[in-house]
XYZ file of C-alpha atoms in Angstrom:
577
model
C 111.909 81.199 100.693
C 115.064 79.646 99.244
C 117.851 81.631 97.628
C 116.950 80.577 94.069
C 113.423 81.934 94.390
C 114.705 85.089 96.063
C 117.156 85.676 93.214
C 114.411 85.036 90.674
C 112.257 87.673 92.325
C 115.107 90.169 92.351
C 115.642 89.649 88.631
C 111.933 90.059 87.887
C 111.627 93.240 89.932
C 114.834 94.696 88.478
C 113.669 94.089 84.924
C 110.292 95.587 85.692
C 111.908 98.662 87.289
C 109.015 98.756 89.756
C 109.015 97.603 93.359
C 105.407 97.557 94.520
C 103.362 94.784 96.141
C 100.226 95.941 94.303
C 101.659 95.412 90.810
C 101.354 92.323 88.672
C 104.690 90.672 87.944
C 104.344 88.705 84.725
C 106.024 85.684 83.250
C 108.187 85.945 80.141
C 106.670 82.807 78.637
C 104.653 83.006 75.435
C 102.530 80.300 73.848
C 104.466 78.725 70.967
C 101.739 79.212 68.367
C 101.159 82.890 69.164
C 101.664 84.761 65.895
C 101.288 88.308 64.629
C 101.048 87.239 60.995
C 97.334 86.556 60.647
C 95.854 89.684 62.220
C 93.609 92.005 60.161
C 94.402 95.682 59.784
C 92.264 98.076 61.820
C 92.168 101.571 60.360
C 91.811 104.758 62.383
C 89.690 107.008 60.171
C 89.544 110.144 62.295
C 89.959 111.569 65.735
C 86.222 111.384 66.228
C 83.998 113.759 68.120
C 86.659 114.841 70.605
C 88.745 117.536 68.915
C 91.446 117.255 71.544
C 92.457 113.646 71.570
C 94.952 113.320 74.379
C 98.310 112.193 73.095
C 99.975 111.497 76.448
C 103.118 113.071 77.723
C 105.559 111.244 79.976
C 103.187 110.529 82.835
C 102.154 107.440 84.722
C 98.427 108.061 84.724
C 95.855 109.682 82.512
C 93.563 112.277 84.023
C 90.577 110.722 85.740
C 87.474 110.629 83.586
C 83.881 109.612 84.092
C 84.661 106.300 82.419
C 87.106 103.729 83.668
C 88.552 100.696 82.057
C 90.678 98.494 84.294
C 92.311 96.239 81.753
C 95.336 98.541 81.729
C 96.259 97.190 85.166
C 96.909 100.683 86.563
C 95.887 100.946 90.212
C 96.654 103.522 92.861
C 94.895 104.303 96.097
C 93.825 107.760 94.951
C 92.933 107.176 91.315
C 90.070 105.465 89.597
C 92.029 103.438 87.056
C 93.605 100.127 87.943
C 97.139 98.980 88.575
C 99.777 98.921 85.861
C 101.387 95.717 84.807
C 104.939 96.209 85.953
C 106.570 94.687 82.908
C 108.323 97.571 81.123
C 106.790 100.196 83.386
C 109.596 102.535 82.249
C 108.038 102.625 78.755
C 105.327 105.197 79.232
C 105.495 107.255 76.026
C 103.033 106.919 73.182
C 104.695 107.933 69.934
C 102.743 110.990 68.807
C 104.025 110.563 65.266
C 102.665 107.028 65.213
C 99.168 108.279 65.911
C 99.526 111.207 63.583
C 100.644 108.934 60.755
C 97.820 106.522 61.379
C 95.237 109.278 61.442
C 96.704 111.050 58.454
C 96.879 107.902 56.379
C 93.262 107.155 57.111
C 92.181 110.382 55.436
C 93.787 109.247 52.200
C 92.408 105.725 52.226
C 90.163 104.676 49.420
C 86.696 104.535 51.002
C 86.193 101.172 49.361
C 88.603 99.762 51.923
C 85.909 100.239 54.525
C 83.989 97.423 52.909
C 86.941 95.046 52.792
C 86.858 92.014 55.073
C 90.437 92.733 56.124
C 89.823 96.283 57.325
C 87.784 97.812 60.120
C 87.469 101.543 60.733
C 87.654 103.052 64.185
C 87.363 106.543 65.603
C 89.421 107.576 68.604
C 87.743 109.981 71.006
C 90.014 110.218 74.032
C 92.379 108.378 76.317
C 90.745 106.929 79.414
C 93.512 104.932 81.109
C 97.072 103.684 80.720
C 99.446 101.223 82.258
C 102.983 100.017 81.991
C 102.471 98.205 78.693
C 99.518 99.859 77.033
C 97.040 102.660 76.756
C 93.260 102.404 76.596
C 91.285 104.804 74.453
C 87.608 105.471 74.163
C 86.524 105.127 70.577
C 83.767 104.166 68.224
C 83.368 101.209 65.916
C 81.948 102.868 62.830
C 80.356 99.805 61.284
C 78.104 99.276 64.312
C 78.050 102.863 65.579
C 78.891 101.820 69.120
C 81.303 103.075 71.733
C 84.203 100.749 72.414
C 87.471 100.603 74.292
C 90.639 100.369 72.203
C 93.779 99.010 73.818
C 97.184 99.541 72.234
C 100.713 98.721 73.314
C 103.056 101.493 74.334
C 106.269 101.741 72.280
C 105.138 98.831 70.150
C 107.556 99.947 67.421
C 110.494 99.040 69.669
C 112.471 96.194 68.106
C 112.605 94.456 71.481
C 108.816 94.525 71.838
C 108.109 91.377 69.804
C 107.537 89.240 72.892
C 105.353 91.948 74.421
C 103.252 91.997 71.257
C 102.831 88.236 71.454
C 101.806 88.448 75.115
C 99.320 91.141 74.150
C 97.840 88.910 71.461
C 97.840 85.893 73.772
C 95.911 87.757 76.466
C 93.362 88.982 73.925
C 92.805 85.474 72.587
C 92.433 83.955 76.050
C 89.867 86.586 76.984
C 87.967 86.104 73.730
C 88.074 82.328 74.229
C 86.131 82.767 77.474
C 82.666 83.811 76.340
C 80.838 84.492 79.599
C 78.626 87.346 80.909
C 81.103 88.071 83.715
C 84.190 88.175 81.477
C 84.912 91.298 79.450
C 83.942 90.747 75.779
C 86.605 91.195 73.105
C 85.233 92.597 69.850
C 88.244 92.518 67.576
C 91.985 91.834 67.509
C 94.095 93.372 64.793
C 97.033 95.594 63.940
C 97.386 99.209 62.943
C 99.118 100.352 59.756
C 102.517 99.857 61.374
C 101.778 96.274 62.329
C 101.338 96.985 66.031
C 98.567 94.978 67.701
C 95.464 96.514 69.196
C 92.230 95.132 70.519
C 88.734 96.537 70.693
C 86.432 95.511 73.493
C 83.356 96.438 75.446
C 83.528 99.874 77.021
C 82.509 99.489 80.655
C 81.214 102.521 82.504
C 81.678 102.019 86.194
C 84.388 101.547 88.789
C 87.017 99.028 89.677
C 86.167 96.922 92.718
C 89.253 98.321 94.408
C 87.824 101.802 94.151
C 84.484 100.643 95.559
C 86.182 98.964 98.506
C 88.344 102.022 99.061
C 85.288 104.241 99.372
C 84.240 102.414 102.533
C 86.449 103.690 105.342
C 84.479 102.187 108.229
C 85.938 99.212 110.085
C 82.440 97.948 110.873
C 80.498 96.796 107.854
C 76.722 96.818 107.668
C 74.853 93.680 106.562
C 73.815 95.449 103.342
C 77.423 96.337 102.523
C 78.559 92.793 103.243
C 75.820 91.321 101.038
C 76.793 93.643 98.197
C 80.440 92.559 98.307
C 79.537 88.872 98.619
C 77.279 89.220 95.567
C 80.167 90.676 93.562
C 82.389 87.834 94.717
C 79.785 85.269 93.654
C 79.664 86.836 90.184
C 83.433 86.490 90.001
C 83.016 82.837 91.007
C 80.650 82.358 88.066
C 83.252 83.701 85.654
C 85.992 81.540 87.121
C 83.826 78.414 87.148
C 83.380 78.859 83.421
C 87.076 79.566 82.843
C 88.041 76.465 84.811
C 85.631 74.390 82.735
C 87.737 75.532 79.776
C 90.952 74.610 81.665
C 91.998 78.252 82.089
C 93.380 79.507 85.429
C 93.457 83.287 85.934
C 96.298 83.615 88.514
C 95.887 87.364 89.087
C 92.535 87.888 90.772
C 92.383 91.043 92.876
C 89.927 93.937 93.324
C 91.799 96.030 90.750
C 91.094 93.426 88.076
C 87.346 93.319 88.738
C 85.118 95.922 87.100
C 81.653 96.788 88.412
C 79.456 98.566 85.883
C 77.027 101.349 86.672
C 74.136 98.873 86.508
C 75.804 96.289 88.729
C 77.473 94.267 85.965
C 80.592 92.449 87.128
C 83.500 91.726 84.773
C 86.722 89.822 85.412
C 89.567 91.568 83.606
C 93.278 91.152 82.865
C 93.948 87.559 81.860
C 97.586 88.389 81.105
C 99.144 85.644 83.262
C 96.441 83.047 82.749
C 97.611 79.496 82.057
C 95.966 76.375 80.732
C 95.910 72.978 82.387
C 95.184 71.315 79.041
C 98.300 70.214 77.161
C 96.349 70.256 73.895
C 95.113 73.834 74.312
C 97.567 76.269 72.736
C 95.456 79.370 73.428
C 97.890 80.308 76.207
C 100.913 78.881 78.000
C 100.654 75.573 79.851
C 101.119 75.695 83.612
C 104.179 73.434 83.393
C 106.088 76.205 81.592
C 105.852 78.435 84.670
C 109.172 78.048 86.463
C 109.574 81.536 87.878
C 107.409 83.589 90.256
C 104.526 85.693 88.989
C 101.483 87.475 90.347
C 100.592 90.305 92.711
C 102.480 89.985 96.042
C 99.642 91.346 98.182
C 97.314 88.566 97.007
C 99.238 85.773 95.290
C 99.118 82.130 96.315
C 102.273 80.383 97.609
C 102.683 78.376 94.402
C 102.747 81.629 92.404
C 105.253 83.205 94.778
C 107.477 80.124 94.453
C 107.128 79.742 90.691
C 105.686 76.223 91.039
C 103.788 75.977 87.771
C 102.933 72.292 88.157
C 101.039 73.096 91.367
C 98.801 75.718 89.742
C 95.149 74.708 89.464
C 91.611 75.803 90.249
C 92.662 75.909 93.922
C 95.052 78.721 93.011
C 92.144 80.921 91.992
C 90.133 79.948 95.090
C 93.142 81.097 97.141
C 93.087 84.432 95.340
C 89.362 84.856 95.982
C 90.007 84.034 99.626
C 92.587 86.823 99.613
C 89.990 89.192 98.148
C 87.527 88.076 100.823
C 90.137 88.939 103.455
C 90.458 92.397 101.863
C 86.682 92.809 102.114
C 86.575 91.748 105.754
C 89.673 93.478 107.068
C 90.168 96.438 104.743
C 93.629 95.304 103.634
C 95.153 92.449 101.604
C 96.422 89.364 103.450
C 100.114 89.813 102.590
C 101.055 93.249 103.894
C 104.552 94.060 105.134
C 106.893 97.030 105.375
C 108.396 96.301 101.961
C 107.908 94.214 98.842
C 110.182 91.411 100.025
C 108.224 91.052 103.236
C 104.999 90.694 101.222
C 106.557 88.061 98.983
C 107.827 86.117 102.002
C 104.397 86.168 103.662
C 102.860 84.807 100.475
C 105.487 82.109 99.988
C 105.135 80.995 103.602
C 101.350 80.844 103.348
C 100.899 83.186 106.290
C 97.249 83.673 107.331
C 96.845 86.982 109.189
C 94.417 87.362 112.121
C 90.782 88.461 111.926
C 88.833 90.910 114.066
C 86.569 89.383 116.681
C 83.453 90.945 115.162
C 83.843 89.129 111.816
C 81.191 86.389 111.418
C 82.703 83.016 112.290
C 81.411 81.422 109.107
C 83.195 83.983 106.922
C 86.381 83.528 108.921
C 86.155 79.783 108.275
C 85.593 80.291 104.531
C 88.477 82.733 104.265
C 90.833 80.608 106.355
C 90.109 77.482 104.320
C 90.784 79.383 101.089
C 94.122 80.731 102.329
C 95.680 77.435 103.330
C 99.264 76.986 102.148
C 98.654 73.391 101.080
C 96.333 73.303 98.035
C 94.824 70.036 99.312
C 93.428 71.935 102.298
C 91.677 74.612 100.201
C 88.435 74.579 98.262
C 89.340 72.502 95.223
C 86.690 73.914 92.910
C 85.151 77.310 92.415
C 81.700 75.776 92.893
C 82.673 74.669 96.410
C 83.837 78.165 97.272
C 80.718 79.685 95.727
C 78.394 77.357 97.649
C 80.088 78.318 100.909
C 79.403 81.981 100.118
C 75.794 81.292 99.143
C 75.229 79.331 102.342
C 76.646 82.220 104.310
C 74.258 84.648 102.604
C 71.339 82.556 103.813
C 72.870 82.176 107.254
C 73.804 85.854 107.515
C 70.202 87.018 107.872
C 69.578 84.335 110.464
C 72.758 85.339 112.292
C 71.737 88.998 112.385
C 68.297 88.162 113.786
C 69.924 85.869 116.338
C 72.288 88.599 117.502
C 69.376 90.998 117.990
C 67.415 88.316 119.849
C 70.345 87.626 122.146
C 70.111 91.182 123.440
C 66.538 90.520 124.579
C 67.637 87.207 126.061
C 70.216 89.035 128.171
C 67.470 91.348 129.424
C 65.251 88.385 130.294
C 68.130 86.698 132.091
C 68.682 89.803 134.207
C 64.984 90.084 135.082
C 64.999 86.499 136.304
C 68.068 87.186 138.462
C 66.426 90.319 139.892
C 63.294 88.368 140.813
C 65.418 86.020 142.881
C 66.887 88.781 145.044
C 64.293 91.557 144.887
C 60.596 91.790 145.596
C 58.182 91.449 142.706
C 57.003 94.992 143.289
C 60.544 96.357 142.849
C 61.075 94.401 139.649
C 57.704 95.436 138.244
C 58.540 99.093 138.720
C 61.611 98.681 136.526
C 60.144 96.095 134.152
C 56.342 96.414 133.916
C 56.238 93.462 131.490
C 58.798 90.903 132.717
C 57.786 88.383 130.053
C 58.219 90.862 127.201
C 62.003 90.622 126.581
C 61.854 86.819 126.537
C 58.835 86.920 124.231
C 60.782 89.073 121.798
C 63.839 86.854 122.117
C 61.836 83.696 121.414
C 60.123 85.351 118.474
C 63.499 86.297 116.989
C 65.079 82.907 117.580
C 62.074 81.320 115.900
C 62.453 83.503 112.821
C 66.210 82.877 112.726
C 65.639 79.126 112.777
C 62.967 79.356 110.116
C 65.643 80.795 107.816
C 68.429 78.491 109.000
C 67.140 75.531 111.031
C 70.649 74.472 112.091
C 71.685 77.880 113.455
C 73.513 76.754 116.631
C 73.299 80.061 118.473
C 69.594 80.397 117.747
C 68.980 76.845 118.979
C 70.912 77.502 122.174
C 69.246 80.862 122.714
C 65.810 79.407 122.175
C 66.378 76.651 124.726
C 67.675 79.081 127.317
C 64.784 81.441 126.608
C 62.265 78.634 127.079
C 63.805 77.658 130.420
C 63.731 81.269 131.611
C 60.148 81.588 130.438
C 59.301 78.471 132.434
C 61.024 79.814 135.545
C 59.231 83.150 135.296
C 56.022 81.154 135.132
C 56.947 79.414 138.377
C 57.636 82.714 140.109
C 54.338 84.002 138.739
C 52.654 80.758 139.898
C 51.402 80.414 136.334
C 51.567 76.612 136.357
C 49.485 76.060 133.241
C 51.906 78.220 131.305
C 54.726 76.091 132.716
C 52.932 72.933 131.592
C 52.549 74.307 128.088
C 56.257 75.103 127.876
C 57.079 71.584 129.067
C 54.707 70.003 126.564
C 56.227 71.891 123.669
C 59.814 71.233 124.697
C 59.153 67.492 125.043
C 57.288 67.437 121.741
C 60.400 68.654 119.980
C 62.871 66.441 121.789
C 64.189 68.737 124.499
C 65.010 67.034 127.792
C 62.683 68.701 130.285
C 62.934 66.181 133.131
C 64.559 68.648 135.527
C 61.918 71.245 134.763
C 59.171 68.680 135.376
C 60.607 67.883 138.790
C 60.836 71.568 139.610
C 57.222 72.129 138.598
C 56.093 69.155 140.670
C 57.826 70.548 143.746
C 56.029 73.863 143.300
C 52.669 72.164 142.817
C 53.079 70.214 146.031
C 53.416 73.416 148.038
C 51.179 75.710 145.996
C 47.746 77.007 147.061
C 45.505 75.795 144.269
C 42.269 76.919 145.876
C 41.501 79.506 143.228
C 40.758 78.778 139.610
C 43.970 78.522 137.671
C 44.376 80.273 134.322
C 44.035 76.913 132.551
C 40.721 76.257 134.292
C 39.600 79.709 133.207
C 40.754 78.919 129.699
C 38.826 75.638 129.638
C 35.630 77.190 130.985
C 35.464 80.530 129.246
C 36.649 79.455 125.804
C 35.390 75.884 125.602
C 32.662 76.808 123.151
C 35.177 78.243 120.723
C 36.917 74.911 120.194
C 34.244 74.018 117.651
C 34.500 77.357 115.895
C 36.357 77.357 112.530
C 39.713 79.084 112.866
C 39.741 78.782 116.647
C 43.271 79.179 118.039
C 43.366 77.714 121.571
C 46.852 79.073 122.192
C 45.812 82.617 121.359
C 42.718 82.132 123.482
C 44.907 81.013 126.343
C 46.913 84.218 126.040
C 43.733 86.263 126.220
C 42.606 84.252 129.227
C 45.901 84.858 130.987
C 45.317 88.590 130.775
C 41.756 88.287 132.082
C 42.747 86.012 134.952
C 45.574 88.232 136.107
C 43.244 91.191 136.222
C 40.981 89.231 138.604
C 43.911 88.694 140.946
C 44.817 92.369 141.108
C 43.474 92.609 144.652
C 46.649 90.841 145.864
C 49.399 91.903 143.451
C 48.783 93.517 140.095
C 50.280 91.005 137.699
C 48.215 92.073 134.700
C 51.224 93.782 133.216
C 53.204 90.564 133.354
C 51.501 89.073 130.350
C 51.193 90.533 126.897
C 48.403 89.586 124.555
C 49.412 86.539 122.565
C 51.947 85.209 125.066
C 50.995 81.643 124.272
C 51.604 82.253 120.590
C 55.191 83.050 121.439
C 55.534 80.079 123.746
C 53.456 77.542 121.854
C 54.327 78.502 118.300
C 57.810 80.025 118.428
C 59.235 77.622 120.937
C 57.621 74.844 118.962
C 59.480 75.891 115.831
C 62.805 75.969 117.549
C 63.185 72.658 119.355
């Protein structure tokens, strides 16, 4: 990071009076056409049903309530509200007289003003969250009799707060411009009786995504937990795909700025540093005006850390979602250091931290591609990133089944090794059904490949399982079973020439005086071939059991074969090759 960027960061942090890698550092730019002159007046008629409306003292956080609203940007590890925007964090006092005057004046309003197009009446019930720039109150919109969230600026009467008011208005208009189910709806933008802006919006009952992630303290995540987080991330992708179609880039995606409602609704919040890539769209600032760093150091993309506005694009948001994915997988953001400056340096350098070995390879690949320093090496569109996640969801189930099946394959591999150095009697005492682990493995690999036909580990496991099954058949002198395995492997393109040679060598030295299982199959079940629904492979499995029982006078192999063995070999192997 060069000295100019470092000095820019020092100025930003000094002005914000906050040094924290979890805070959002904002730009000072404001869209040229942002005005406070055309906003309607919103009247506070009463304190509402809560007789003790909290008029905050000098504190950083409101008391936790059952309702949370993350658009205040206030986020700490132990509280349920989200992170404060660091700009003017030192301004944390709401002027009690301001509220008192507004409430008092409302009692003396002519009630006819309620019906005016330029006035809207609101009731304030209680404070639910606050940040560095504003406070969020729970209220009611009287005209529609619905609960809402009301956001106001702190110290808006300050003469130096004009730019902050314009930023407030700009953020509200950007959010309202993006009409999407996964973006928080804005109901109204206006000013109070003192000309200070406020917005009313949907009141979301739920938790910030950061809080949800913080509740999981385990380093090993269950498949259900992983699916839940991926589903939230896909909903965020939907919101960003829409925003990008409108040429809006968010630039501050992080778990604290994602709200999850009590019914699973997902909302992307805090569009305060969003930019447009459309020179004709004056709803917010154009990316080319960004010439100083901005964003949240723990998550921000290199171009944000370096203040390279011309580089900002949809790939910036895919980087940020990759950073969130890293937080999901590893339990911490990607840019973590001992201090703020270390976090900023890691972001500017495009450092990609390591992953645990137990993280699915496909997710590691998705995350790594998203976190590339060069935007050309990332996912260029949100749809590309989303598709990668959706593909993983499909693959994840197949991967889990494959991992379970591999455990049975290991057992089958060990049984085969034991049979080479121990007597059959010894092995049978420990493993009464030597075929069983391989049968289960082949069944699982078959199901895994049904879900994801290209699953490489399932394909490899299936092939190895088939070979082991074949070799157990040789040891068992079950040559018809071996032939069936060979037929199926060749049918699906597997090179079985070595196995054919091995079988031929065994046949040349084998005692074929007794009826083989296949001969028994052909004789006993021949009549059933004309029967509707006849399954010759299942019949063969039944015959195997009967034949082995006949041979019990020599060695009791009846336990070697489970009913339906040929279904596993003929059907499941057949699906896999």
